[in-house]
């Protein structure tokens, strides 16, 4: 994520912290100072927040290490003011695997709460508990606060609000009996309903709940659409949507040539060649950027995207869908017997999805 600083690596996973985390620390210091706390109390509060974020890191590492057992790598973990974000290369699609990976995070919090609970005395009444916590975080109640935070983090993450951990657990359980896209749709709708409750409750309590609610609503819809798209692509291969007619631009041409092609056709992506060999790609946005910054006399080889993406013509579209999504601004080369037989862009794939969706809906209407 932009604005993140690398702290190091754990088990080969890059650990980052977003710069906005410093705003949280400053906010805690300001609020504690405003409430009349002395320097010692403020230091205890800051140390406690740091410990909570170490807990969040351990939570995300729980997901990452569980995923590693299924040969799923974690790109990185980023610590944000509202929690942590582990970027897995992919989400496990087998129900049991997803269940274990999703539950691994809350299990870390449950374990930390259990271990902490062994060494502390938990007040037997709510009045005693409130009395213990009334003076903020200090040396006497530090581990009691740590126990309570881990306990509530576990409970909160297990709420079935997809795509939170609890929602993923629900999706995994439903997937044992239902098709994955159906299980995702059900989990997403339940998550969005609960998210509306977060937002309403957040207006009266904490703005953080509003942000979480918005995240859940958007995240659930994105993942539901993604899973539905993969289902619609089931059984189709790359050669189904191959484009054999495409425009090429020579790497030694100038930007003016690319601009003329954009104006003279509906094409938004172009293959760049040199002596007939693909050496890069160029899309409309890159052409406009090059025209703006370098002028129309700049050579194409100085502004083209040299990162070529290759797809095998016999690959199943559902298996390369994520790769296509990650490179949706690029023209991808389709290979057959080590030769380029065509190209593919995300717009062509979206047209196939639209056609398949119409066909399925029409078949349902006939029933």
Coordinates of C-alpha atoms in Angstrom, one line a residue:
X1 CA 0.0 0.0 0.0
X2 CA 1.2 3.5 -0.7
X3 CA 2.5 5.3 2.3
X4 CA 3.6 2.2 4.1
X5 CA 7.0 1.6 5.6
X6 CA 8.7 -1.8 5.8
X7 CA 9.4 -3.0 9.4
X8 CA 11.1 -6.3 8.4
X9 CA 10.2 -9.9 7.6
X10 CA 8.6 -12.7 9.5
X11 CA 8.7 -16.2 8.0
X12 CA 9.6 -14.6 4.7
X13 CA 6.5 -12.2 4.8
X14 CA 7.1 -8.5 4.5
X15 CA 5.7 -6.6 7.4
X16 CA 4.6 -3.0 6.7
X17 CA 3.1 -0.2 8.8
X18 CA 1.1 2.6 7.2
X19 CA 2.1 6.2 8.0
X20 CA -1.4 6.9 9.4
X21 CA -0.6 4.7 12.3
X22 CA 1.4 7.6 13.8
X23 CA -1.8 9.7 13.7
X24 CA -3.4 7.1 16.0
X25 CA -0.5 7.4 18.5
X26 CA -0.7 11.2 18.4
X27 CA -4.5 11.0 18.9
X28 CA -4.1 8.7 22.0
X29 CA -1.5 11.0 23.5
X30 CA -3.7 14.1 22.8
X31 CA -6.9 12.5 24.3
X32 CA -5.1 11.2 27.4
X33 CA -3.5 14.6 27.9
X34 CA -6.8 16.3 27.5
X35 CA -8.4 14.0 30.1
X36 CA -5.8 15.1 32.6
X37 CA -3.6 12.0 32.6
X38 CA 0.1 12.4 33.6
X39 CA 3.1 11.4 31.5
X40 CA 3.3 7.9 33.1
X41 CA -0.3 7.1 32.3
X42 CA 0.1 8.4 28.7
X43 CA 3.2 6.1 28.3
X44 CA 1.3 3.1 29.5
X45 CA -1.5 3.9 27.0
X46 CA 0.9 4.2 24.1
X47 CA 2.7 0.9 25.1
X48 CA -0.7 -0.8 25.3
X49 CA -1.7 0.3 21.8
X50 CA 1.7 -0.9 20.5
X51 CA 1.0 -4.3 22.2
X52 CA -2.4 -4.4 20.6
X53 CA -0.9 -3.9 17.2
X54 CA 1.6 -6.7 17.8
X55 CA -1.5 -8.8 18.6
X56 CA -3.0 -7.8 15.3
X57 CA 0.2 -8.7 13.6
X58 CA 0.1 -12.2 15.2
X59 CA -3.5 -12.5 14.2
X60 CA -2.6 -11.9 10.5
X61 CA 0.4 -14.2 10.8
X62 CA -2.0 -16.8 12.0
X63 CA -3.9 -16.5 8.7
X64 CA -0.6 -16.4 6.7
X65 CA 1.0 -19.5 8.3
X66 CA -2.2 -21.5 8.0
X67 CA -2.4 -20.6 4.3
X68 CA 1.2 -21.6 3.9
X69 CA 0.2 -25.2 4.8
X70 CA -1.8 -25.2 1.5
X71 CA 1.0 -23.7 -0.6
X72 CA -0.6 -20.2 -0.5
X73 CA 1.9 -17.5 -0.1
X74 CA 1.3 -14.2 1.7
X75 CA 2.5 -11.2 -0.3
X76 CA 2.7 -8.9 2.8
X77 CA 1.0 -7.8 6.0
X78 CA 0.2 -4.1 6.5
X79 CA -0.7 -2.6 9.9
X80 CA -3.3 0.1 9.7
X81 CA -5.0 2.3 12.4
X82 CA -8.1 0.1 12.1
X83 CA -6.3 -3.2 12.1
X84 CA -4.2 -5.4 9.9
X85 CA -4.3 -6.6 6.3
X86 CA -2.7 -9.8 5.1
X87 CA -2.6 -10.0 1.3
X88 CA -2.8 -13.7 0.4
X89 CA -1.9 -14.7 -3.2
X90 CA -5.3 -16.3 -3.4
X91 CA -8.1 -17.4 -1.1
X92 CA -8.3 -21.1 -0.6
X93 CA -11.4 -22.5 -2.4
X94 CA -11.7 -25.9 -0.7
X95 CA -14.2 -25.5 2.2
X96 CA -12.0 -27.2 4.8
X97 CA -8.9 -25.2 3.8
X98 CA -10.8 -21.9 3.9
X99 CA -12.3 -22.8 7.3
X100 CA -8.9 -23.5 8.8
X101 CA -7.3 -20.4 7.3
X102 CA -10.2 -18.1 8.3
X103 CA -10.3 -19.5 11.9
X104 CA -6.5 -19.3 12.4
X105 CA -6.6 -15.5 13.1
X106 CA -9.3 -15.5 15.8
X107 CA -7.6 -18.6 17.3
X108 CA -4.5 -16.5 17.9
X109 CA -6.6 -14.1 19.9
X110 CA -8.3 -16.9 21.8
X111 CA -4.9 -18.4 22.7
X112 CA -3.5 -15.1 23.8
X113 CA -6.6 -14.4 26.0
X114 CA -6.4 -17.9 27.5
X115 CA -2.7 -17.6 28.3
X116 CA -3.1 -14.1 29.8
X117 CA -6.2 -15.3 31.8
X118 CA -4.0 -17.9 33.6
X119 CA -1.8 -15.2 35.1
X120 CA -4.4 -12.6 36.1
X121 CA -7.4 -12.3 38.4
X122 CA -10.6 -11.5 36.6
X123 CA -13.0 -9.4 38.6
X124 CA -16.1 -11.5 39.6
X125 CA -18.6 -8.7 39.0
X126 CA -19.1 -6.0 36.4
X127 CA -18.8 -3.3 39.1
X128 CA -15.4 -4.6 40.2
X129 CA -14.4 -4.8 36.5
X130 CA -15.4 -1.2 35.8
X131 CA -13.5 -0.1 38.9
X132 CA -10.4 -1.8 37.7
X133 CA -10.6 -0.2 34.3
X134 CA -11.8 3.3 35.3
X135 CA -8.4 4.8 35.7
X136 CA -7.2 4.0 32.2
X137 CA -4.3 1.6 31.3
X138 CA -1.7 1.3 34.1
X139 CA 0.8 -1.2 35.6
X140 CA -2.0 -2.8 37.7
X141 CA -4.5 -3.5 35.0
X142 CA -2.3 -3.7 31.9
X143 CA -2.8 -7.5 31.4
X144 CA -6.4 -7.4 32.3
X145 CA -6.9 -4.9 29.5
X146 CA -4.8 -7.1 27.2
X147 CA -7.0 -10.1 28.1
X148 CA -10.2 -8.2 27.4
X149 CA -9.0 -6.8 24.1
X150 CA -8.0 -10.2 22.8
X151 CA -11.3 -11.7 24.0
X152 CA -13.3 -9.1 22.2
X153 CA -11.1 -9.2 19.1
X154 CA -11.8 -12.9 18.8
X155 CA -15.5 -12.4 19.3
X156 CA -15.7 -9.5 16.9
X157 CA -13.7 -11.3 14.2
X158 CA -16.1 -14.3 14.5
X159 CA -19.2 -12.2 13.7
X160 CA -20.4 -13.7 10.4
X161 CA -20.0 -10.4 8.4
X162 CA -18.4 -11.5 5.2
X163 CA -15.6 -10.8 4.2
X164 CA -14.5 -10.7 7.8
X165 CA -13.1 -13.9 9.4
X166 CA -16.5 -15.0 10.7
X167 CA -18.1 -14.4 7.3
X168 CA -15.4 -16.5 5.6
X169 CA -16.0 -19.3 8.2
X170 CA -19.7 -19.1 7.3
X171 CA -19.0 -19.2 3.6
X172 CA -16.7 -22.3 4.2
X173 CA -19.4 -24.1 6.2
X174 CA -22.1 -23.3 3.5
X175 CA -19.7 -24.5 0.8
X176 CA -19.8 -28.0 2.2
X177 CA -23.4 -28.2 0.9
X178 CA -23.7 -25.4 -1.6
X179 CA -21.8 -24.3 -4.7
X180 CA -19.2 -21.7 -3.8
X181 CA -20.8 -18.8 -5.6
X182 CA -24.1 -19.5 -3.9
X183 CA -22.4 -19.8 -0.5
X184 CA -20.6 -16.5 -1.2
X185 CA -23.8 -14.7 -2.2
X186 CA -25.6 -15.8 1.0
X187 CA -22.6 -14.9 3.2
X188 CA -22.2 -11.5 1.4
X189 CA -25.9 -10.6 2.0
X190 CA -25.7 -11.5 5.7
X191 CA -22.5 -9.6 6.0
X192 CA -24.0 -6.5 4.4
X193 CA -27.1 -6.7 6.6
X194 CA -24.9 -6.8 9.7
X195 CA -22.7 -4.0 8.3
X196 CA -25.7 -1.7 8.2
X197 CA -26.1 -2.4 11.9
X198 CA -22.4 -1.5 12.4
X199 CA -22.9 1.8 10.6
X200 CA -26.1 2.7 12.5
X201 CA -24.5 1.7 15.9
X202 CA -21.3 3.6 14.9
X203 CA -23.2 6.9 14.7
X204 CA -23.9 6.6 18.4
X205 CA -20.7 5.1 19.6
X206 CA -17.5 4.9 17.4
X207 CA -16.7 6.2 13.9
X208 CA -14.5 3.2 13.5
X209 CA -17.6 1.0 13.3
X210 CA -18.8 3.1 10.4
X211 CA -15.6 2.6 8.5
X212 CA -15.8 -1.2 9.2
X213 CA -19.4 -1.3 8.1
X214 CA -18.6 0.5 4.8
X215 CA -15.6 -1.8 4.3
X216 CA -17.8 -4.9 4.8
X217 CA -20.5 -3.7 2.4
X218 CA -18.1 -2.9 -0.4
X219 CA -15.8 -5.9 0.3
X220 CA -18.7 -8.3 0.4
X221 CA -20.1 -7.1 -3.0
X222 CA -16.7 -7.2 -4.7
X223 CA -16.0 -10.7 -3.6
X224 CA -19.5 -11.9 -4.4
X225 CA -19.1 -10.5 -7.9
X226 CA -15.6 -12.0 -8.2
X227 CA -16.9 -15.5 -7.2
X228 CA -19.9 -15.2 -9.5
X229 CA -17.7 -14.3 -12.4
X230 CA -15.4 -17.3 -11.8
X231 CA -18.5 -19.5 -11.8
X232 CA -19.8 -18.1 -15.1
X233 CA -16.3 -18.8 -16.6
X234 CA -16.3 -22.5 -15.5
X235 CA -15.4 -24.8 -18.3
X236 CA -14.3 -22.1 -20.7
X237 CA -10.7 -21.9 -21.9
X238 CA -8.6 -18.9 -22.9
X239 CA -8.9 -19.7 -26.7
X240 CA -12.7 -19.1 -26.3
X241 CA -12.2 -15.4 -25.9
X242 CA -9.0 -15.0 -28.0
X243 CA -8.8 -11.9 -30.2
X244 CA -7.0 -12.8 -33.5
X245 CA -7.4 -9.4 -35.0
X246 CA -5.5 -6.7 -33.1
X247 CA -3.5 -3.6 -33.8
X248 CA 0.3 -3.5 -33.4
X249 CA 2.6 -0.5 -33.2
X250 CA 6.3 -0.6 -34.0
X251 CA 8.5 0.2 -31.0
X252 CA 10.5 2.7 -33.1
X253 CA 7.3 4.7 -34.0
X254 CA 6.5 7.9 -32.2
X255 CA 3.6 8.7 -29.8
X256 CA 1.8 10.6 -32.5
X257 CA 1.3 7.3 -34.4
X258 CA -0.4 5.8 -31.3
X259 CA -2.6 8.9 -30.9
X260 CA -3.8 8.6 -34.5
X261 CA -4.7 4.9 -33.9
X262 CA -6.7 5.7 -30.8
X263 CA -8.6 8.4 -32.7
X264 CA -9.1 6.1 -35.8
X265 CA -10.4 3.0 -34.0
X266 CA -12.2 1.6 -30.9
X267 CA -9.0 0.0 -29.7
X268 CA -7.7 0.9 -26.2
X269 CA -4.8 -1.6 -26.0
X270 CA -2.0 -2.1 -28.5
X271 CA 0.7 -4.7 -28.9
X272 CA 4.2 -3.2 -29.4
X273 CA 6.5 -5.1 -31.7
X274 CA 10.1 -4.8 -32.9
X275 CA 11.0 -6.7 -36.1
X276 CA 7.7 -8.6 -35.7
X277 CA 8.5 -9.7 -32.1
X278 CA 6.3 -8.6 -29.2
X279 CA 8.3 -6.4 -26.9
X280 CA 5.6 -4.5 -24.9
X281 CA 2.1 -3.2 -24.7
X282 CA 0.5 0.3 -24.6
X283 CA -2.9 1.3 -23.5
X284 CA -4.9 4.5 -24.1
X285 CA -4.2 5.9 -20.6
X286 CA -0.5 5.4 -21.1
X287 CA -0.6 7.1 -24.5
X288 CA -2.4 10.1 -23.1
X289 CA 0.1 10.3 -20.2
X290 CA 3.0 10.1 -22.6
X291 CA 1.5 12.8 -24.8
X292 CA 1.0 15.0 -21.8
X293 CA 4.4 14.6 -20.3
X294 CA 6.7 13.9 -23.2
X295 CA 5.0 15.1 -26.4
X296 CA 3.9 13.4 -29.6
X297 CA 7.5 13.1 -30.9
X298 CA 8.6 10.7 -28.1
X299 CA 9.5 7.1 -29.2
X300 CA 7.1 4.3 -28.3
X301 CA 9.9 2.2 -26.8
X302 CA 10.4 4.9 -24.1
X303 CA 6.8 4.9 -23.0
X304 CA 5.6 1.3 -23.5
X305 CA 4.9 -1.3 -20.8
X306 CA 7.7 -3.9 -21.1
X307 CA 6.0 -6.4 -18.7
X308 CA 4.4 -8.9 -21.1
X309 CA 1.8 -11.3 -19.7
X310 CA 1.5 -14.7 -21.4
X311 CA -1.6 -17.0 -21.2
X312 CA -1.7 -20.6 -22.5
X313 CA -4.6 -21.0 -25.0
X314 CA -5.7 -24.2 -23.3
X315 CA -5.8 -22.8 -19.7
X316 CA -9.2 -22.7 -18.0
X317 CA -10.4 -19.1 -17.7
X318 CA -11.5 -19.7 -14.1
X319 CA -7.8 -20.6 -13.3
X320 CA -6.3 -17.5 -14.8
X321 CA -9.1 -15.1 -13.9
X322 CA -7.2 -13.6 -11.0
X323 CA -4.1 -13.1 -13.2
X324 CA -6.2 -11.4 -15.8
X325 CA -7.8 -9.2 -13.2
X326 CA -4.4 -8.2 -11.8
X327 CA -3.3 -7.2 -15.4
X328 CA -6.7 -5.7 -16.5
X329 CA -5.0 -2.6 -17.9
X330 CA -2.7 -4.6 -20.1
X331 CA -3.1 -6.5 -23.4
X332 CA -2.2 -10.2 -22.7
X333 CA -0.6 -12.5 -25.2
X334 CA -2.2 -15.9 -25.9
X335 CA 0.3 -18.7 -26.6
X336 CA 0.0 -22.0 -28.4
X337 CA 3.0 -24.3 -29.2
X338 CA 5.3 -21.4 -28.1
X339 CA 3.7 -19.1 -30.7
X340 CA 1.6 -16.0 -30.2
X341 CA -1.8 -16.9 -31.7
X342 CA -3.8 -13.9 -30.4
X343 CA -4.3 -11.5 -27.5
X344 CA -6.8 -11.0 -24.7
X345 CA -7.9 -8.0 -22.7
X346 CA -10.3 -7.7 -19.7
X347 CA -13.0 -6.1 -21.8
X348 CA -13.3 -9.1 -24.0
X349 CA -13.5 -11.3 -20.9
X350 CA -16.3 -9.1 -19.5
X351 CA -18.3 -9.5 -22.7
X352 CA -18.1 -13.3 -22.3
X353 CA -19.3 -12.9 -18.7
X354 CA -22.2 -10.7 -19.8
X355 CA -23.2 -13.2 -22.6
X356 CA -23.1 -16.2 -20.2
X357 CA -25.1 -14.4 -17.6
X358 CA -27.8 -13.6 -20.1
X359 CA -27.9 -17.2 -21.3
X360 CA -28.2 -18.5 -17.7
X361 CA -30.9 -16.1 -16.8
X362 CA -32.8 -17.0 -20.0
X363 CA -32.5 -20.7 -19.1
X364 CA -33.9 -20.0 -15.6
X365 CA -36.8 -18.1 -17.1
X366 CA -37.7 -21.1 -19.3
X367 CA -37.8 -23.3 -16.2

